[in-house]
mmCIF file of C-alpha atoms in Angstrom:
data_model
loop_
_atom_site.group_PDB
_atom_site.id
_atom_site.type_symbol
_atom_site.label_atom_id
_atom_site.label_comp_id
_atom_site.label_asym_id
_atom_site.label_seq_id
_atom_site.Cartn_x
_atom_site.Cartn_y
_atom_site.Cartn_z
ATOM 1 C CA UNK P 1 38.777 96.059 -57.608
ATOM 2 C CA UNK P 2 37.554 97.840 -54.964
ATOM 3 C CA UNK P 3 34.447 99.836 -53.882
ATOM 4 C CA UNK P 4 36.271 103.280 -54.488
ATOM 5 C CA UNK P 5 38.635 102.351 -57.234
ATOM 6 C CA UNK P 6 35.250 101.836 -58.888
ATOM 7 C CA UNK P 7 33.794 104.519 -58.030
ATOM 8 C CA UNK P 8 36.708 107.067 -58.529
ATOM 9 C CA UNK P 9 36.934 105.378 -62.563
ATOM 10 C CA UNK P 10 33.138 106.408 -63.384
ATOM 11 C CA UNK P 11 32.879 109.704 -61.608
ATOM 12 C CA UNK P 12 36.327 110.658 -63.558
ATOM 13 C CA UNK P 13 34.462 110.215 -66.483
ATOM 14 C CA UNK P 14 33.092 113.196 -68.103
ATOM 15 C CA UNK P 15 29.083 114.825 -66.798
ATOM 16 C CA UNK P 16 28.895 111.813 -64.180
ATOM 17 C CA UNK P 17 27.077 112.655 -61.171
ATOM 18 C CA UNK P 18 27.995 109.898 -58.147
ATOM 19 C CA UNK P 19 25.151 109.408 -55.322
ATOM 20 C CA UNK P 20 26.046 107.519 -52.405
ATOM 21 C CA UNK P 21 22.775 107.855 -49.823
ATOM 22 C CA UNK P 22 23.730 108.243 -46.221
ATOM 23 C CA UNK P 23 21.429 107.990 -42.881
ATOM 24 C CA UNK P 24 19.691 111.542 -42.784
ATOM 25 C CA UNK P 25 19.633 112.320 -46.562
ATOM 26 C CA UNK P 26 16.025 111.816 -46.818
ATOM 27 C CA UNK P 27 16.822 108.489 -48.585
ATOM 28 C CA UNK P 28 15.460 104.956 -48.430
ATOM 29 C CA UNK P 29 17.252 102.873 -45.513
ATOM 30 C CA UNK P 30 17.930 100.421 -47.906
ATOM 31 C CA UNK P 31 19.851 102.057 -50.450
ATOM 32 C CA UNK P 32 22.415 103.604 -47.628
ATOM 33 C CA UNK P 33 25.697 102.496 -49.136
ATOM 34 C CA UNK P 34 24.824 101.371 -52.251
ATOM 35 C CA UNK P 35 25.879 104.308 -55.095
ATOM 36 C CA UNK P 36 24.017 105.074 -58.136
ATOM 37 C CA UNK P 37 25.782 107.262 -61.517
ATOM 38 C CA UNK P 38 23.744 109.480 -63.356
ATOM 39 C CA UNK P 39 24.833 111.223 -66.539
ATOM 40 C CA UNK P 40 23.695 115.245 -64.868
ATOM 41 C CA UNK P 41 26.220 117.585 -66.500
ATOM 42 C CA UNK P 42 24.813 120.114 -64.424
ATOM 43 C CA UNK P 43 25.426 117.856 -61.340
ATOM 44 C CA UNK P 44 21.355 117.391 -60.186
ATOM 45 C CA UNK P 45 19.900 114.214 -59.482
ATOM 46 C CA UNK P 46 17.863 113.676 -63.011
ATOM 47 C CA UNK P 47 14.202 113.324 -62.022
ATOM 48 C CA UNK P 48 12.673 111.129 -64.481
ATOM 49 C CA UNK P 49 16.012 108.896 -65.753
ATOM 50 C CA UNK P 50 17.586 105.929 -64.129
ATOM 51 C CA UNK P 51 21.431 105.748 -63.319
ATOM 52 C CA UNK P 52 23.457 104.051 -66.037
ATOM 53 C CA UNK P 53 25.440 101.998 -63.157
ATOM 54 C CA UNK P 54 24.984 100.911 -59.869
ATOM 55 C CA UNK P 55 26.984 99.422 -57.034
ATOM 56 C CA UNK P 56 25.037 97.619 -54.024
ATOM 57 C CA UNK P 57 26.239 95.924 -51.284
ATOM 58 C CA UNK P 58 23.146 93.993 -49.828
ATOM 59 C CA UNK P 59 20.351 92.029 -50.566
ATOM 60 C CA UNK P 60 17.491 93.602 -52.098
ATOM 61 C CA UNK P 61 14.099 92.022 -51.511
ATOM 62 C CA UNK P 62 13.428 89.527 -54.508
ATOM 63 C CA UNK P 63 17.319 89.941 -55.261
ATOM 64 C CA UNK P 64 19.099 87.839 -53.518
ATOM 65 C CA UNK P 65 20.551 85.019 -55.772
ATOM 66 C CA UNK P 66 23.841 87.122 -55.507
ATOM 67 C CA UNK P 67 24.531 86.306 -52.176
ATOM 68 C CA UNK P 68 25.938 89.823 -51.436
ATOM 69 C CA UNK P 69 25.380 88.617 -47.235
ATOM 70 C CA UNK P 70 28.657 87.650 -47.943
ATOM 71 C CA UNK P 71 31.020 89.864 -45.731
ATOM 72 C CA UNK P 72 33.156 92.124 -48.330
ATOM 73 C CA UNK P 73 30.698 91.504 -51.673
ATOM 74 C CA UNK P 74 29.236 93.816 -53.616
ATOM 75 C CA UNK P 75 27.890 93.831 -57.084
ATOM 76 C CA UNK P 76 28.267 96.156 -60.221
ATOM 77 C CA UNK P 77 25.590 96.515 -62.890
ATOM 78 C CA UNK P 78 25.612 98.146 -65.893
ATOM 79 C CA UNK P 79 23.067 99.351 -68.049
ATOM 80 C CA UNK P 80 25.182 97.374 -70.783
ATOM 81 C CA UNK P 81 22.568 97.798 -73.604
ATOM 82 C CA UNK P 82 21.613 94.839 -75.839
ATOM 83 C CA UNK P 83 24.576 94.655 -78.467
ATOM 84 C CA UNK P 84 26.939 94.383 -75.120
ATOM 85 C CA UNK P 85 24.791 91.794 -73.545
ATOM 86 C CA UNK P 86 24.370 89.619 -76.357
ATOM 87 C CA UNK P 87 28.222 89.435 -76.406
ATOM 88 C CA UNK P 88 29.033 88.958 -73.172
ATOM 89 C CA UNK P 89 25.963 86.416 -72.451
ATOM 90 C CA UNK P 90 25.613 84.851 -75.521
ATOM 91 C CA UNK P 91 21.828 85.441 -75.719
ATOM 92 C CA UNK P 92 19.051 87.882 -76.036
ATOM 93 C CA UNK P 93 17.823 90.345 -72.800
ATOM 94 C CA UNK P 94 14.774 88.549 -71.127
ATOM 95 C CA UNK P 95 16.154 85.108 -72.526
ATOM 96 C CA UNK P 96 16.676 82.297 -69.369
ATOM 97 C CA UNK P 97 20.277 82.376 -68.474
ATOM 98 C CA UNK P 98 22.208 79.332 -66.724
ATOM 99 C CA UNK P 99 24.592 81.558 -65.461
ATOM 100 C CA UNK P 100 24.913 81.317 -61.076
ATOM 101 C CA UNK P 101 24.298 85.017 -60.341
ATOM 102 C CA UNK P 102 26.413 84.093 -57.209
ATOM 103 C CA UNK P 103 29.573 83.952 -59.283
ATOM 104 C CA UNK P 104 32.260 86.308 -58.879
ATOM 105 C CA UNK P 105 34.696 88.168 -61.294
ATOM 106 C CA UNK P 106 32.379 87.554 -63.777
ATOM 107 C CA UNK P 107 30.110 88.949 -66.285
ATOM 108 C CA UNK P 108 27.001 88.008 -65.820
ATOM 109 C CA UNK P 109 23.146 88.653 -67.081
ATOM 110 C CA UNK P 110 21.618 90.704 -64.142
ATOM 111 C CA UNK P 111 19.619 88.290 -62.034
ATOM 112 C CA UNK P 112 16.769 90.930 -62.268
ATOM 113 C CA UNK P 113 17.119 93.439 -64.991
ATOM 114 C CA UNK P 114 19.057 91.280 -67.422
ATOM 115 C CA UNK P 115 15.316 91.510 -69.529
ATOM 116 C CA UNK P 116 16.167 95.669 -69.461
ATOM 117 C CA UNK P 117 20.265 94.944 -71.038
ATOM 118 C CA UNK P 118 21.523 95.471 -67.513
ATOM 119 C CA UNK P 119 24.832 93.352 -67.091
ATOM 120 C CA UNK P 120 26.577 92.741 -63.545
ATOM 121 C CA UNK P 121 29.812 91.819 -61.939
ATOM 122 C CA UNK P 122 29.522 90.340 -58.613
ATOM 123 C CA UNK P 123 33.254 91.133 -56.320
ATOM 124 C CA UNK P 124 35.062 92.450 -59.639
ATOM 125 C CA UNK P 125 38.554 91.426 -59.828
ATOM 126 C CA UNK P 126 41.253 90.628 -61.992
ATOM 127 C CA UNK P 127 39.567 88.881 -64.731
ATOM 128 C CA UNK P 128 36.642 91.475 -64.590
ATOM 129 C CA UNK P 129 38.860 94.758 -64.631
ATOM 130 C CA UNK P 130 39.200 96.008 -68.383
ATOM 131 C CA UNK P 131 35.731 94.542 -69.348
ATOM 132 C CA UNK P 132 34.065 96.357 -66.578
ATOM 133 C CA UNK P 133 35.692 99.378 -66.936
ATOM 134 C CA UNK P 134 34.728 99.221 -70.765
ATOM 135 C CA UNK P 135 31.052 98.254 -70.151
ATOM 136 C CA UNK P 136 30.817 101.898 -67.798
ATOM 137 C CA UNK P 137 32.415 103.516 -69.976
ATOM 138 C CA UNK P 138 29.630 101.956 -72.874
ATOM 139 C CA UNK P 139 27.093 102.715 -70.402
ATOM 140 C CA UNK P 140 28.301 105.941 -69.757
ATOM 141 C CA UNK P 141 28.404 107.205 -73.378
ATOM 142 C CA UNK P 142 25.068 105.408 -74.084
ATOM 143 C CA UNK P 143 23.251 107.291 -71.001
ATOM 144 C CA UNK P 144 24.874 110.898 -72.593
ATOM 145 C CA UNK P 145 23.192 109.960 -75.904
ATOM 146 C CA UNK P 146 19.784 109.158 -74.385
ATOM 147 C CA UNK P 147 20.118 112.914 -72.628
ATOM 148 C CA UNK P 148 21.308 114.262 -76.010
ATOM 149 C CA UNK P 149 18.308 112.558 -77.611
ATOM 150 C CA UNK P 150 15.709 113.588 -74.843
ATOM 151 C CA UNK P 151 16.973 117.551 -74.942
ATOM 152 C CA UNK P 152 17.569 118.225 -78.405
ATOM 153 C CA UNK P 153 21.355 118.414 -78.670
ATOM 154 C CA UNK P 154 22.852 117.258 -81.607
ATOM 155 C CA UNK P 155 26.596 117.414 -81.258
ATOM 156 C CA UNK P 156 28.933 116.852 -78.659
ATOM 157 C CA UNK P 157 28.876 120.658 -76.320
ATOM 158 C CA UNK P 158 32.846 121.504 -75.208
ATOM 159 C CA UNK P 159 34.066 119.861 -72.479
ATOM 160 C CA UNK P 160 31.703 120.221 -69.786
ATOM 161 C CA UNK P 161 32.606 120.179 -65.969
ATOM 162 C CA UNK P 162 33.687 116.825 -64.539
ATOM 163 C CA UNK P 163 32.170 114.208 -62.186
ATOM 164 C CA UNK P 164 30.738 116.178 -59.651
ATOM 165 C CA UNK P 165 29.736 113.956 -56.466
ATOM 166 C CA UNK P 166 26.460 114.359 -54.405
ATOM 167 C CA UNK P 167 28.173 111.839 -51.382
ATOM 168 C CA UNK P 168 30.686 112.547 -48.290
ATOM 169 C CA UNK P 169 32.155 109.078 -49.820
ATOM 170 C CA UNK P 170 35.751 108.562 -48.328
#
């Protein structure tokens, strides 16, 4: 899977709002290229909620177990939840995992947030493709619900607009 085949599946997906930072956006050097999915039926950057999904493509300080300096890697994570990390890792969020975060096409505890239910996916690929695509779509509906939750809506509203996207991503 690629960088934009992943991208184009989540912002298809129903409210999503897609943020790829770019030199001159007035955001942090080191999130330039990375891309972050909100649930923002109303297509604004939420203020006080973190995306449901992430793709980076570089180290972070204090994150780099992944190895994404490798040319070409990048890594997916995924606000998974604790029922879907329990089944995919076998244990509970915040327990030690002996899993090598370096690993790719596989689903793995986040080497940082795996205590939060985040689950990641280091240079998806054939053996990763219908799980990952399930676990967005998971953390997709489960970032909806917290919204729902947080604003008082009970039910489902009509179909609301579609991804919108806040990049110039290619």
């Amino acid at each position: 899977m690629t960088i934009d085949e992943i991208i184009g599946f989540v912002a298809d997906l129903e409210g999503v709002l897609a943020v790829t930072p770019r030199p001159g956006d007035g955001s942090p050097e080191i999130s330039w290229g990375d891309t972050f999915f909100f649930w923002s039926p109303d297509g604004t950057v939420p203020a006080a909620t973190q995306p449901f999904a992430t793709i980076v493509t570089k180290n972070y300080p204090g994150d780099e177990r992944s190895r994404l300096d490798r040319p070409g890697s990048f890594r997916v994570n995924v606000a998974a939840g604790k029922d879907c990390f329990r089944h995919w890792t076998g244990h509970e969020p915040g327990e030690p995992a002996d899993d090598d975060p370096a690993a790719t096409d596989t689903v793995l505890a986040h080497p940082v947030y795996a205590s939060a239910g985040w689950l990641a996916v280091v240079d998806p690929g054939p053996r990763t493709t219908a799980a990952l695509h399930e676990l967005l779509r998971t953390a997709h509906q489960r970032a909806r619900a917290r919204h729902d939750r947080r604003h008082g809506h009970t039910g489902r509203p009509g179909n609301s607009s579609n991804a919108r996207r806040a990049d110039t991503y290619p």
